[in-house]
Every structure is written in C-alpha cells, then in structure tokens.
Short mmCIF file of C-alpha atoms and ligand atoms in Angstrom, two decimals:
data_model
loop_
_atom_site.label_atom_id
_atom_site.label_comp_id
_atom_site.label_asym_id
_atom_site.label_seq_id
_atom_site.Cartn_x
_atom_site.Cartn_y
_atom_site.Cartn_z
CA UNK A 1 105.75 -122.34 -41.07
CA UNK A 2 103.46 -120.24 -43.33
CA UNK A 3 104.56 -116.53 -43.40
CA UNK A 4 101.33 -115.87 -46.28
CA UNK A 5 98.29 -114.72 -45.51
CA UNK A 6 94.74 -116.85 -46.17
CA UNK A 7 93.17 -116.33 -49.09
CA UNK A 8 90.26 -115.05 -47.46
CA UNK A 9 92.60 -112.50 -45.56
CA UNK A 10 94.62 -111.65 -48.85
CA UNK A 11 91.53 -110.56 -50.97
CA UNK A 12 90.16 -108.71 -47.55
CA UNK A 13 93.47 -106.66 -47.71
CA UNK A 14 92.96 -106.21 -51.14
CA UNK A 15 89.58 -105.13 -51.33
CA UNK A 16 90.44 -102.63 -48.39
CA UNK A 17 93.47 -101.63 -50.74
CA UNK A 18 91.15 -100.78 -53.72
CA UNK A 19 88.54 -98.61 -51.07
CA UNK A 20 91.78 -96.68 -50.17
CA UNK A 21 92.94 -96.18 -53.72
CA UNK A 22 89.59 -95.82 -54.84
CA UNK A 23 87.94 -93.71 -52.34
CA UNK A 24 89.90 -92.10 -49.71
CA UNK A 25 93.09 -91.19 -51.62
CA UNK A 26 91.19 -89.00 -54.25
CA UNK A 27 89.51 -87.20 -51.10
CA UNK A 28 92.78 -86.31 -50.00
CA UNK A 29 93.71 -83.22 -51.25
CA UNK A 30 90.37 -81.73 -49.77
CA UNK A 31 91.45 -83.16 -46.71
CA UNK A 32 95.07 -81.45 -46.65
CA UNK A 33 93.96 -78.24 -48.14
CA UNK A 34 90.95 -78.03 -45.04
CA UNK A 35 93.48 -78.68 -42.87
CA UNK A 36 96.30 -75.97 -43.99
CA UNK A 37 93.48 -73.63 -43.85
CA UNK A 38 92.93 -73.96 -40.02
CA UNK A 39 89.61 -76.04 -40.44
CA UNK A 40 90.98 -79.24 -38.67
CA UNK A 41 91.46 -82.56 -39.90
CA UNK A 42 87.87 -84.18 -41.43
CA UNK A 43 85.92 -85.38 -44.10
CA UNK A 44 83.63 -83.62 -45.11
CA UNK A 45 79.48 -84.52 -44.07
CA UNK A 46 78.63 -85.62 -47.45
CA UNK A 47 81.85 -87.42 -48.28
CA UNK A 48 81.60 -89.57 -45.46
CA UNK A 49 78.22 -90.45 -46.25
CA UNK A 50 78.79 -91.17 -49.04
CA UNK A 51 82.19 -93.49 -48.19
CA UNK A 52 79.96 -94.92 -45.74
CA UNK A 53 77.56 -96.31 -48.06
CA UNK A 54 80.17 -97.52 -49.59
CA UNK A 55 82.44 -99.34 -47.52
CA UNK A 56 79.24 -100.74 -45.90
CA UNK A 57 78.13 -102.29 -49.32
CA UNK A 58 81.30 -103.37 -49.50
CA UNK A 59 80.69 -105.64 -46.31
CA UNK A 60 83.49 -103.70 -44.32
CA UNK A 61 81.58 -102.64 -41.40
CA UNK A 62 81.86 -104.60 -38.06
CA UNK A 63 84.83 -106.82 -39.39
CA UNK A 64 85.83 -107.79 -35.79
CA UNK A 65 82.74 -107.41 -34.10
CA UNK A 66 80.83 -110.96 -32.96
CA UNK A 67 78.70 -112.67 -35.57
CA UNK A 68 75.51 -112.12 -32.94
CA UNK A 69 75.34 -108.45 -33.47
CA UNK A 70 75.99 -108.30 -37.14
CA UNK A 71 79.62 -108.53 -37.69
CA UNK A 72 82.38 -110.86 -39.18
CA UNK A 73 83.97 -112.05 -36.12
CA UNK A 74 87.37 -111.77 -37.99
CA UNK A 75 90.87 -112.31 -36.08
CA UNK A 76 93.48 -109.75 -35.22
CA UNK A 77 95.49 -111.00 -38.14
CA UNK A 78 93.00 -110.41 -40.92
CA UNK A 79 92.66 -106.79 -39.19
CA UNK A 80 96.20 -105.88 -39.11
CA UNK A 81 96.29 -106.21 -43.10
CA UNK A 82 93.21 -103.98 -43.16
CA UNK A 83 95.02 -101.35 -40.78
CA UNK A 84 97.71 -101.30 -42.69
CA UNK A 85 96.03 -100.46 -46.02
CA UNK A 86 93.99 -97.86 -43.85
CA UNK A 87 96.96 -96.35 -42.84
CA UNK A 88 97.84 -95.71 -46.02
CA UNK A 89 95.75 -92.41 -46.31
CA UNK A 90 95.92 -89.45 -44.25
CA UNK A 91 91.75 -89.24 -45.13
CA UNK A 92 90.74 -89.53 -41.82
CA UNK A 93 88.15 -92.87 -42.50
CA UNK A 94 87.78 -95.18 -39.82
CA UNK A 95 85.61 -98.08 -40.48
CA UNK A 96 82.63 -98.79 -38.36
CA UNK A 97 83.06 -99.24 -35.48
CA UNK A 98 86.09 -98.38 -33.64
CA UNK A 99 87.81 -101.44 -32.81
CA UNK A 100 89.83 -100.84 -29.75
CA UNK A 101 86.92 -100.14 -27.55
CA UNK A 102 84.67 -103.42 -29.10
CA UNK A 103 86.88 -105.41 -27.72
CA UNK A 104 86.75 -104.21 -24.35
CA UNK A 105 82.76 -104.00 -24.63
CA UNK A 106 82.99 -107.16 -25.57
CA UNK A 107 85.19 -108.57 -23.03
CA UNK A 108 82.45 -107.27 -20.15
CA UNK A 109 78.71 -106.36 -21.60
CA UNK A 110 76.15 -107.87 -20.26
CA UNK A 111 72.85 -109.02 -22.09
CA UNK A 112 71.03 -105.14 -21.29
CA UNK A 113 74.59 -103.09 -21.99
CA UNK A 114 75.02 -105.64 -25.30
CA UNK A 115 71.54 -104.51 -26.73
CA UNK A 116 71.45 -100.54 -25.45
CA UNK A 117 75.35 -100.15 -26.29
CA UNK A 118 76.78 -103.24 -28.35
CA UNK A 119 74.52 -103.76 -31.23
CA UNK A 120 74.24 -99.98 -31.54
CA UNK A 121 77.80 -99.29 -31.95
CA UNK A 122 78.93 -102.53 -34.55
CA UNK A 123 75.80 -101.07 -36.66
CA UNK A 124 77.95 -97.48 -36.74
CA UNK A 125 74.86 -96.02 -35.67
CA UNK A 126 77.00 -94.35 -32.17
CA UNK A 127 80.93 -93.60 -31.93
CA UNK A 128 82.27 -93.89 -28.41
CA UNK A 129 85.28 -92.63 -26.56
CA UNK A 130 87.14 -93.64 -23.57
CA UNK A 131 88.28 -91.56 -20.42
CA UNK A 132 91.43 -93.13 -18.56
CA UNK A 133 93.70 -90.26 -18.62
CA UNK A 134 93.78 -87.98 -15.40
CA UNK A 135 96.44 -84.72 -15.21
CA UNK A 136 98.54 -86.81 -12.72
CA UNK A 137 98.15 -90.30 -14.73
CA UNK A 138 98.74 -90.99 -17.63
CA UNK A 139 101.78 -93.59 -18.14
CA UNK A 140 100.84 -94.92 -15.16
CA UNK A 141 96.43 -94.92 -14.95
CA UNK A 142 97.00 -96.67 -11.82
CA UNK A 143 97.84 -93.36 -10.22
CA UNK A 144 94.30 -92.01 -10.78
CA UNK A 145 92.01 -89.96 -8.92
CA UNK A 146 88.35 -89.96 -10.34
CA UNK A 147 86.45 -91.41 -7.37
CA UNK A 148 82.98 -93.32 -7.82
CA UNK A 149 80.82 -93.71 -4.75
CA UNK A 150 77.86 -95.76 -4.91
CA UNK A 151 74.26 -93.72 -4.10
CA UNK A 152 71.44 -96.05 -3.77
CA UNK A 153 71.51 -98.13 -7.05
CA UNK A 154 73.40 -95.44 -8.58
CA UNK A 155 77.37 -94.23 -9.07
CA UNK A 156 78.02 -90.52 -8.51
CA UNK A 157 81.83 -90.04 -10.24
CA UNK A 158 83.62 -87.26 -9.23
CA UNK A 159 87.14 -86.03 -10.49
CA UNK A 160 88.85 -84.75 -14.03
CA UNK A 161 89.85 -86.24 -17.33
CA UNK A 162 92.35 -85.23 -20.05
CA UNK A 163 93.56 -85.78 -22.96
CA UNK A 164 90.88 -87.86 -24.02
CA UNK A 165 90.12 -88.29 -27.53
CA UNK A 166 86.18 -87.83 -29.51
CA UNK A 167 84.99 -86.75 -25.81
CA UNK A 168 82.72 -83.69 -27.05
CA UNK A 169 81.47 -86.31 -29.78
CA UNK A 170 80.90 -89.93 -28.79
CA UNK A 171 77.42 -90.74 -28.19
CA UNK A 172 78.46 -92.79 -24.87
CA UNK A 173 82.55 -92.86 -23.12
CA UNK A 174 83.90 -95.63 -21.28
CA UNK A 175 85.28 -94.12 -18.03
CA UNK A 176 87.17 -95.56 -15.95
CA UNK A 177 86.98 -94.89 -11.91
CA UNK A 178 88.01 -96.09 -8.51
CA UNK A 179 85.52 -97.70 -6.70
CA UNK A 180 87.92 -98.82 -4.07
CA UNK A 181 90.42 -96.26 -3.29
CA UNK A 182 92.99 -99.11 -1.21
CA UNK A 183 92.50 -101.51 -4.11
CA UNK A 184 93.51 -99.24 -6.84
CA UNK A 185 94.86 -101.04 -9.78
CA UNK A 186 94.38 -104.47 -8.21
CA UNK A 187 90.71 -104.80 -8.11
CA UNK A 188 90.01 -101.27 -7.36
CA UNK A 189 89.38 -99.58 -10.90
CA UNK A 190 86.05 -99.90 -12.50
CA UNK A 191 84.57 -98.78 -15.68
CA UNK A 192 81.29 -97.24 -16.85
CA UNK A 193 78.64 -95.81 -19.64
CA UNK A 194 78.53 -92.43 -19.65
CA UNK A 195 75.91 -91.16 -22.18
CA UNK A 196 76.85 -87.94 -24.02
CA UNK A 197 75.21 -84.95 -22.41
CA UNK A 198 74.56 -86.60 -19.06
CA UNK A 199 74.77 -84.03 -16.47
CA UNK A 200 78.14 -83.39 -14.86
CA UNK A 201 79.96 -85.19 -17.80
CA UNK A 202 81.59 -81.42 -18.26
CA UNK A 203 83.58 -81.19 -21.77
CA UNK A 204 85.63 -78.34 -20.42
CA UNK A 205 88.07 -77.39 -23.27
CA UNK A 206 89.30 -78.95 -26.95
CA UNK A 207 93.19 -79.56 -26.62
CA UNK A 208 94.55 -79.20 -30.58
CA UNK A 209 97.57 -81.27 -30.98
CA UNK A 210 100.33 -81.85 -33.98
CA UNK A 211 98.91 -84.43 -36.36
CA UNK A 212 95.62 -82.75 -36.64
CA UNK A 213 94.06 -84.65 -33.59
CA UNK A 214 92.07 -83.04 -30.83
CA UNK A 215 92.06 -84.14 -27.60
CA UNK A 216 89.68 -83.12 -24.79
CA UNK A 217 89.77 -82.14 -21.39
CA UNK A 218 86.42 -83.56 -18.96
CA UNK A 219 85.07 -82.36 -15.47
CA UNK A 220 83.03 -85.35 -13.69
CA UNK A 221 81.01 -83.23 -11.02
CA UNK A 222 78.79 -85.33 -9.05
CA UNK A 223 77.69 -86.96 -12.51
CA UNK A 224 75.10 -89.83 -11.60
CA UNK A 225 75.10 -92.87 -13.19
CA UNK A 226 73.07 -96.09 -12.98
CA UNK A 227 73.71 -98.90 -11.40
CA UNK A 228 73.26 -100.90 -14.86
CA UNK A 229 75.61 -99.03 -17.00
CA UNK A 230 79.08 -100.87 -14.64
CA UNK A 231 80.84 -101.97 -17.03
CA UNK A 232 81.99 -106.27 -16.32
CA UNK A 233 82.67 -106.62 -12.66
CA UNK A 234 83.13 -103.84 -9.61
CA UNK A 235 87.02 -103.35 -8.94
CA UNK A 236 87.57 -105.16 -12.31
CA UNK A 237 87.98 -102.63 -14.94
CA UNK A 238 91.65 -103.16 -15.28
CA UNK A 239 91.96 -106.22 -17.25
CA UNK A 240 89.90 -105.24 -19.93
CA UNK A 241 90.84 -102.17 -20.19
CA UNK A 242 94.22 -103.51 -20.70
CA UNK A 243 92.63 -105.64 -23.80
CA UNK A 244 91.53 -102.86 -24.98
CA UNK A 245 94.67 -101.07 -25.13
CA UNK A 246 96.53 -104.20 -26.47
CA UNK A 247 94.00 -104.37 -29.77
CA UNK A 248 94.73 -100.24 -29.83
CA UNK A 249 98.25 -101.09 -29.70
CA UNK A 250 98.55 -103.72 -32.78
CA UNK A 251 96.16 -101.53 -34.71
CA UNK A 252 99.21 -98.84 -34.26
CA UNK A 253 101.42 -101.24 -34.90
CA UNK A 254 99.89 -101.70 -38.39
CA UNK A 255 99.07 -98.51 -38.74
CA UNK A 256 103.23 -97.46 -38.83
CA UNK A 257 103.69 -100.21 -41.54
CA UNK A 258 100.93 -99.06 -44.20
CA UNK A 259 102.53 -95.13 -43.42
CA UNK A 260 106.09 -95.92 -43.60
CA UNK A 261 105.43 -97.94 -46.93
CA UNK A 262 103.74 -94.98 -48.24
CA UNK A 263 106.63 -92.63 -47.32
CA UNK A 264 109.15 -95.51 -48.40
CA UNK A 265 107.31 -95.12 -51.88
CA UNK A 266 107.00 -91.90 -52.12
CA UNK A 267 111.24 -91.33 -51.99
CA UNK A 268 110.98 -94.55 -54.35
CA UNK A 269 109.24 -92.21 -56.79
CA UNK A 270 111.05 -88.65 -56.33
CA UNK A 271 114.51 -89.90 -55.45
CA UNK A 272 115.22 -90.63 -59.26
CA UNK A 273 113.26 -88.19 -60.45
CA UNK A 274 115.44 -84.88 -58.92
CA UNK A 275 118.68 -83.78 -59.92
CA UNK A 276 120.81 -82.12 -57.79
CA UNK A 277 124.67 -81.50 -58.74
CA UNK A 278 124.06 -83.74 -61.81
CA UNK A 279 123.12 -86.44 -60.22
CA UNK A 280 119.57 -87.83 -59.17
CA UNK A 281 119.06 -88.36 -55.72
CA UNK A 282 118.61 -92.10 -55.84
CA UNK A 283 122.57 -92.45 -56.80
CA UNK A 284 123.24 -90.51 -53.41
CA UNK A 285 124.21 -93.05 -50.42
CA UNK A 286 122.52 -91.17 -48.34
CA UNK A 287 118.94 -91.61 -49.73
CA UNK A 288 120.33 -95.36 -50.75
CA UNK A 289 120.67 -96.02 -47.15
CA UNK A 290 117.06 -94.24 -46.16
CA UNK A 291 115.60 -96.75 -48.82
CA UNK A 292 117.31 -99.80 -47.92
CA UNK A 293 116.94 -99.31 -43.88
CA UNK A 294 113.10 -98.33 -44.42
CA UNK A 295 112.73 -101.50 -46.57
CA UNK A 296 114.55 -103.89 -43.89
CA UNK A 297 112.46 -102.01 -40.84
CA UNK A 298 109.36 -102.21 -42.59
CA UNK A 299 109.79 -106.15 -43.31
CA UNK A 300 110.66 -106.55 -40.06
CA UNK A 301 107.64 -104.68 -38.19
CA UNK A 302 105.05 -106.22 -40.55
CA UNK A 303 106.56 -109.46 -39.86
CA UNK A 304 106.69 -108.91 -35.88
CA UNK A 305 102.58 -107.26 -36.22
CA UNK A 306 101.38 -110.41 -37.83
CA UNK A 307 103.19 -112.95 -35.35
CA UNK A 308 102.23 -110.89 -32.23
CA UNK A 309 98.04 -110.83 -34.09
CA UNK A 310 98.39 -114.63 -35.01
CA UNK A 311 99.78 -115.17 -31.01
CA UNK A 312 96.93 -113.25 -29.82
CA UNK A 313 94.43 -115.33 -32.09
CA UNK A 314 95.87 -118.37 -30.88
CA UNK A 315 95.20 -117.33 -27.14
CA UNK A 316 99.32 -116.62 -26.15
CA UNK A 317 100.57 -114.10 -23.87
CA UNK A 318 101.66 -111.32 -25.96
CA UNK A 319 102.37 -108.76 -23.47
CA UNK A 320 105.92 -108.40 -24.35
CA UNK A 321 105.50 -108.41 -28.34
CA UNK A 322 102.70 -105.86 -27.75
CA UNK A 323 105.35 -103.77 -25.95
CA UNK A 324 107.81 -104.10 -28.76
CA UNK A 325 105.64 -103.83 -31.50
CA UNK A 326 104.15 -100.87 -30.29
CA UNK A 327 107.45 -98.67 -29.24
CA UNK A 328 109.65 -100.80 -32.72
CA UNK A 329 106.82 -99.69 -35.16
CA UNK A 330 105.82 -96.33 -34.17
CA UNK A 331 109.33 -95.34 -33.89
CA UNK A 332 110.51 -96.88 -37.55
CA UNK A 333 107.84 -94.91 -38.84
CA UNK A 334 108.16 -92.00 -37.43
CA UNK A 335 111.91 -91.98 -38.50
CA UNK A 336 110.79 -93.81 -42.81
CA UNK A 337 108.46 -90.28 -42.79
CA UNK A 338 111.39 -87.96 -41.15
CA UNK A 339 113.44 -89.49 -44.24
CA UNK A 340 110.75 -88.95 -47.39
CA UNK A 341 110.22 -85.23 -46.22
CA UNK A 342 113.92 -84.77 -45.91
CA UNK A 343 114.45 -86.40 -49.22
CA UNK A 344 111.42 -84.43 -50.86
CA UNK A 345 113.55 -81.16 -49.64
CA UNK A 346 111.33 -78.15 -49.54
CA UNK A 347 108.53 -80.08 -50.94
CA UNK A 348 108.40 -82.41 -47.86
CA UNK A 349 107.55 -79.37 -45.70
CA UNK A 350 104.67 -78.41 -47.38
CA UNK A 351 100.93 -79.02 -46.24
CA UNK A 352 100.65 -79.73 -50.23
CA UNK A 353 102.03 -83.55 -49.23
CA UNK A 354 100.94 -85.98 -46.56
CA UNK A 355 104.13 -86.52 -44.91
CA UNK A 356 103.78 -83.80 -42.39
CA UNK A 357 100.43 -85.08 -41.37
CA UNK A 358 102.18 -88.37 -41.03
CA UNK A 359 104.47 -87.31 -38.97
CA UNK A 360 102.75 -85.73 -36.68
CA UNK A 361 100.27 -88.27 -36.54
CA UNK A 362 103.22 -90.82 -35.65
CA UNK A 363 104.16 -88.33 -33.38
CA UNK A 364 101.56 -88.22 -31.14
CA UNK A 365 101.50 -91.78 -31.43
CA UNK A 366 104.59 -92.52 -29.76
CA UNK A 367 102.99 -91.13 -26.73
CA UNK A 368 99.31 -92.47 -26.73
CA UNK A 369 98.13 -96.10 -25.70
CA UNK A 370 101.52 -96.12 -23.49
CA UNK A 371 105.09 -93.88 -25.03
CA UNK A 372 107.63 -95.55 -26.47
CA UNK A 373 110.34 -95.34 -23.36
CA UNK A 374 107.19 -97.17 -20.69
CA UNK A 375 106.69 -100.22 -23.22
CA UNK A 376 110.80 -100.71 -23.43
CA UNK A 377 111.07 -100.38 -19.75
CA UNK A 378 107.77 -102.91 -19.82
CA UNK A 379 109.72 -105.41 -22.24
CA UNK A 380 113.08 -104.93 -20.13
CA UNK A 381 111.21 -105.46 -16.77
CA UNK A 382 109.93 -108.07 -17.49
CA UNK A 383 113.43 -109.68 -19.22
CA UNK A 384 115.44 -109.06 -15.70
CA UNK A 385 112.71 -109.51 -13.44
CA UNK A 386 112.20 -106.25 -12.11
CA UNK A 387 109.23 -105.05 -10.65
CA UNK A 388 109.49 -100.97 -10.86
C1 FAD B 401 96.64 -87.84 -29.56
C2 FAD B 401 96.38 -88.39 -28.20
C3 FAD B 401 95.16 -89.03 -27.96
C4 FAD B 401 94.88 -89.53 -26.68
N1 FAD B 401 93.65 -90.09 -26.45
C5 FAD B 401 93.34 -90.55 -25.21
C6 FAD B 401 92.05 -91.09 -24.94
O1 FAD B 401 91.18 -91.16 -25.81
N2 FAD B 401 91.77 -91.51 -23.67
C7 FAD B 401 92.70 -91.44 -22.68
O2 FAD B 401 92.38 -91.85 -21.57
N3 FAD B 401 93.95 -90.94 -22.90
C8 FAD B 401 94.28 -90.48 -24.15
N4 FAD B 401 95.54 -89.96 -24.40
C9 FAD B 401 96.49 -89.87 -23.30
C10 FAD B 401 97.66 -90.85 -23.47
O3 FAD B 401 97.28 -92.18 -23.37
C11 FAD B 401 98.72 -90.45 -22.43
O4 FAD B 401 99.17 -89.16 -22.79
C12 FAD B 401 99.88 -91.38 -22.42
O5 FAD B 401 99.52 -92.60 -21.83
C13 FAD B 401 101.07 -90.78 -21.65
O6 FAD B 401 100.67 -90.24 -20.42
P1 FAD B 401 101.21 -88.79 -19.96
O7 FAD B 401 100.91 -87.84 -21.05
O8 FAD B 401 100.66 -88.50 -18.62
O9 FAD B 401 102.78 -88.97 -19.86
P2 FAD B 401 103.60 -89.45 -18.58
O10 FAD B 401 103.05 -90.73 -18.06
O11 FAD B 401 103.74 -88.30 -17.64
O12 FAD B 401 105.02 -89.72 -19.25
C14 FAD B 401 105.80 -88.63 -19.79
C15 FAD B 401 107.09 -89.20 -20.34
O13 FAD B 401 107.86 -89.73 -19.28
C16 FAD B 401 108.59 -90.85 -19.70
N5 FAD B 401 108.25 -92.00 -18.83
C17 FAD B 401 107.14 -92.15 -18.06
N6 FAD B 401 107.19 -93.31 -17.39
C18 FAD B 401 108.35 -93.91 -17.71
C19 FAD B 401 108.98 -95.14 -17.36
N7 FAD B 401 108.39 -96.03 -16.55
N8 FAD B 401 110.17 -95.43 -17.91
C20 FAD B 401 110.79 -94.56 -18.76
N9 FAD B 401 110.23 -93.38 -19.15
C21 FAD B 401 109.04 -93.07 -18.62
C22 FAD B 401 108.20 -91.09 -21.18
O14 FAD B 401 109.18 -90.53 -22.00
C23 FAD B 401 106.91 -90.34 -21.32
O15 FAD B 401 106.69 -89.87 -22.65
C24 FAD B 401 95.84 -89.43 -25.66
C25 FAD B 401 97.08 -88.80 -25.91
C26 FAD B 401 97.34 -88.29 -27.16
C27 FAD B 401 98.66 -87.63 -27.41
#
C-alpha cells in the first residue's frame, strides 16, 4: 500500500502551492480589507485577469476536464491535492472551470450541448451555476416543485429557486425540474440549459450570507426552453446530479484540510510568540491540546479525502465515504479555525486575519451540497439498513 502521491501529482500540488503563495496570498489583504468595508468578497477585475493569465500559462486551466475539449483529464486524487492548496487562501480564485458542474455536463452532453456548452466552459470563456434548491427542498431535492411541461419541441418550467449560488452571473444554470410529477426522484427529475437572460429565468433577490457568499433567489415563469438544451435523458436528471454533488463534496472535503492546516499554522506561529501570565501560550495545555487534536484530525481527513478520490478513480461505490468525508472534514475544520481565532484572542476577531472568513466559509459549508446531520443519518442508514 502506497499512502504517497505520484510524482506527477506531487509537483501538480506543488506548483498549485507556489500560485497560492505566489499569487493569491499577496492579494489577500485587498481582499479582506474590500470585504470589511461592505464591498463583498472578490478580486478585483484586473487582478483576476491578470491571475488568469497566469494560472493559464501555468497549464492549470481545465485540469479535470476531458482531453477532447482541451483539458488534462486528471483524476479526483490529483484534484484533491490542488483543492487543498486552493483552500489555503481566502482570495476567492477558482480555477477554470468549476469542477463540480463538469462532471455532471460531462456525465450527460450530447455532441450539440458538448460544442455550444462544454468546450465553452473548460476554455473559462462562461461560468455556470446550478438551480436544485426550492423553499420546501433542500435536504431532501426530491421534495421539489418546479414543474416542466413539454410545448411542442419546447419545455416551459414553471416554479421558484433559492439559495442558489452565481445565479445573477453564470452565463448558462443547470436546473433541475420534474418532468413527471408521479415519478419524482425515481425517473421523474430532469435537468436543463438555461441561458442567462432568457425570459422568465427571474433573478428575484441576492441573499448575503456569513462567509462572504451570496446566494440567489430565482422565479421560473413560463420560461421556454428548447427541446435541445435536456440535459442526458428525460426523468433522468437524478443520477448525475448526484455525481455532481459527490465531486462538490470531495472538493469540500479538501477544501477543510488546506483551511484547517492554515489555521493549525497560524496558532503554530502565535502560540509561542504571546505571553500571557509569564508564560507563552504554547506551554498552556489548552492550546497543546488544540495543536495536537488539529494535527491528528487533519491527518486523518486528508488521509480519508485521498482514499475516498483514489476509490472513486478506481470506479468503487463511495457513497458512504462521501458522506463521512463530507460531514468529518467540514466539521474538523470548522472546529481547527474556532481554535486559531480563540488562541489569536482579540486578534482572531478581527477582519485584519482570515480566520473569520474561514469560518464562516466552513460555516456555510456544513449546510451546502447536503448538512452535516443528513450525510450521518445517510452513513448510519445505510449501516442498519434503514430506509427513512
Ligand atoms: C452558501 C450556500 C450556497 C448554496 N448554493 C446552492 C446552489 O448553488 N444551488 C442549489 O441548488 N442550492 C444551493 N444551496 C442550498 C443548499 O444545498 C441547501 O441549503 C442544503 O442542501 C440544505 O437544505 P435546506 O437549507 O433546505 O435545509 P433543510 O433540508 O431544511 O435542513 C435543515 C436542517 O435540518 C436537519 N435535517 C434535515 N434533514 C435531516 C435528516 N434526514 N436527519 C437529520 N437532520 C436533518 C439538518 O440539521 C439541516 O441543517 C446553497 C446553500 C448555501 C448555504
């Protein structure tokens, strides 16, 4: 059993390492001073030109994305090390394009939706969102509502999104719909290409959450697509939507690691540094504890993030580690961060330091792509056998 990385992996991570150091880490002061003055969390237009140029001359673009339409065609464990240096920033870079939803376009395009959406999107020439979320599903998107009715050669989708995330912004969302209201779930969801701006595709408010993100409620009024823009099969949106949200779900996974070791070296740094009663913090138990715990958790959710990518590479079932990864990794992080601001005292409440971006960040994502609480009932449902 090899725990190492390949070569070719290792000096991927490390390149992505130097681009963080290099690039995005300098930016981020701007970054947390924009945000602590109200103006949202971004990088500014010329910045991310400019780290664009970059990172694509760098040949990081399209790591995951198929060979045939200009990418690398990497696995999921070469991109959990490049997560997980990502993660290591609050600069809010994402690397062209956005994973999650590639693999679910990938999982269903057909040769017309591969050229007019595909190739488009690994280039980083479009940014896309998806719509699942309803007011009365969200846990559970088998409980939704939105209603597509075929017209002709047409869809017209009617019903009301939330919570969904780049909605004002993405040049095209993946929404998902019943087209068979007895179905439901099982062979009754399907998905679809809604272009930006298409009429009836009603951005109806920004919802600003903790962690800088904004989320966006949608009105679908009798908004007509075409019969070419399905998405994979009527009534059989499910499954790869469900891919999707498994790739999403690693990438989080990672994601916790690279921003609990940043918070883990950040008390490494200050502990010894401040004095309090005579004594520098790093002598305390307490702060002993918070190091050695964060250390051990961290280990262990890297280690559990690479077996559940190499299982998925390898073609396994990894419903259940996706479950535990997910709710194990967000939560240890979430609880490494609570630690470094705690240790860092006033400091650690500050918008002068990451950490509160971090942690509300890891906040909201032990709620998104499934909360913590569904994925352990998932993992324990499927241990005893239960079914609800
Ligand atoms: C920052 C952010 C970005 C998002 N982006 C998108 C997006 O782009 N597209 C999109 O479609 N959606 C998006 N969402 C929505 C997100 O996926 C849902 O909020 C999430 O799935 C939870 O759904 P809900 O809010 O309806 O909570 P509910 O399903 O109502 O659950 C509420 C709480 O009930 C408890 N609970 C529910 N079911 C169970 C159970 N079976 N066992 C035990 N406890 C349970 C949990 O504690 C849970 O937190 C985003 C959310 C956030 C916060």
């Amino acid at each position: 059993m090899d725990f190492e990385l390949s070569e070719e992996h290792r000096m991927l991570k490390d390149l992505v390492a130097r681009f963080v150091k290099d690039q995005l880490a300098p930016l981020e002061p701007k970054v947390l001073a924009a945000e602590a003055a109200g103006q949202g969390l971004h990088i500014p237009e010329a910045d991310r030109k400019r780290l664009d140029a970059v990172s694509r001359e760098l040949g990081l673009w399209g790591l995951d994305a198929p060979e045939d339409v200009g990418g690398s065609n990497l696995p999921m464990v070469a991109m959990v090390g490049v997560e997980e240096e990502l993660a290591r920033t609050v600069t809010p870079y994402t690397l062209p394009p956005d994973s999650p939803n590639l693999k679910m376009l990938m999982a269903t395009v057909d040769e017309r939706q591969r050229v007019a959406y595909l190739a488009p999107y690994v280039a980083g020439e479009t940014i896309s969102a998806i719509g699942i979320s309803e007011p009365g599903a969200g846990g559970d998107p088998a409980g939704m509502k939105t209603y597509a009715e075929r017209d002709g050669d047409d869809w017209v989708i009617n019903g009301r999104k939330i919570w969904i995330s780049r909605a004002a912004d993405a040049d095209f969302t993946i929404l998902m719909a019943l087209t068979d209201r007895n179905r439901g779930a099982r062979g009754g969801i399907s998905a679809f290409l809604v272009d930006k701006g298409s009429p009836g595709f009603n951005v109806v408010r920004p919802i600003p959450m903790v962690g800088g993100a904004v989320t966006y409620e949608v009105v679908l009024e009798d908004l007509r697509v075409p019969g070419w823009k399905l998405l994979g099969t009527e009534g059989n949106g499910f499954a790869p939507m469900q891919t999707r949200l498994s790739t999403r779900r690693i990438q989080m996974a990672a994601w916790s690691v690279g921003m609990a070791q940043r918070a883990l070296e950040m008390i490494l740094e200050y502990a010894p540094q401040r004095v309090t009663f005579g004594v520098p913090l790093s002598e305390r138990q307490a702060i002993q504890w918070w190091v050695a715990d964060a250390a051990t958790k961290i280990h262990a959710a890297r280690l559990m993030t690479y077996d559940c990518a190499w299982k998925l590479d390898q073609g396994r079932d990894v419903r259940n580690e996706i479950s535990m990864i997910k709710a194990f990794a967000t939560e240890m992080a979430f609880e490494v961060v609570d630690h470094a601001m705690q240790t860092y005292g006033a400091m650690g409440m500050t918008k002068e330091l990451p950490l509160q971006l971090m942690a509300g960040k890891l906040r909201t994502m032990r709620i998104y792509d499934g909360p913590t609480e569904i994925h352990k009932w998932v993992v324990a449902r499927n241990l005893l056998g239960t079914r609800k």
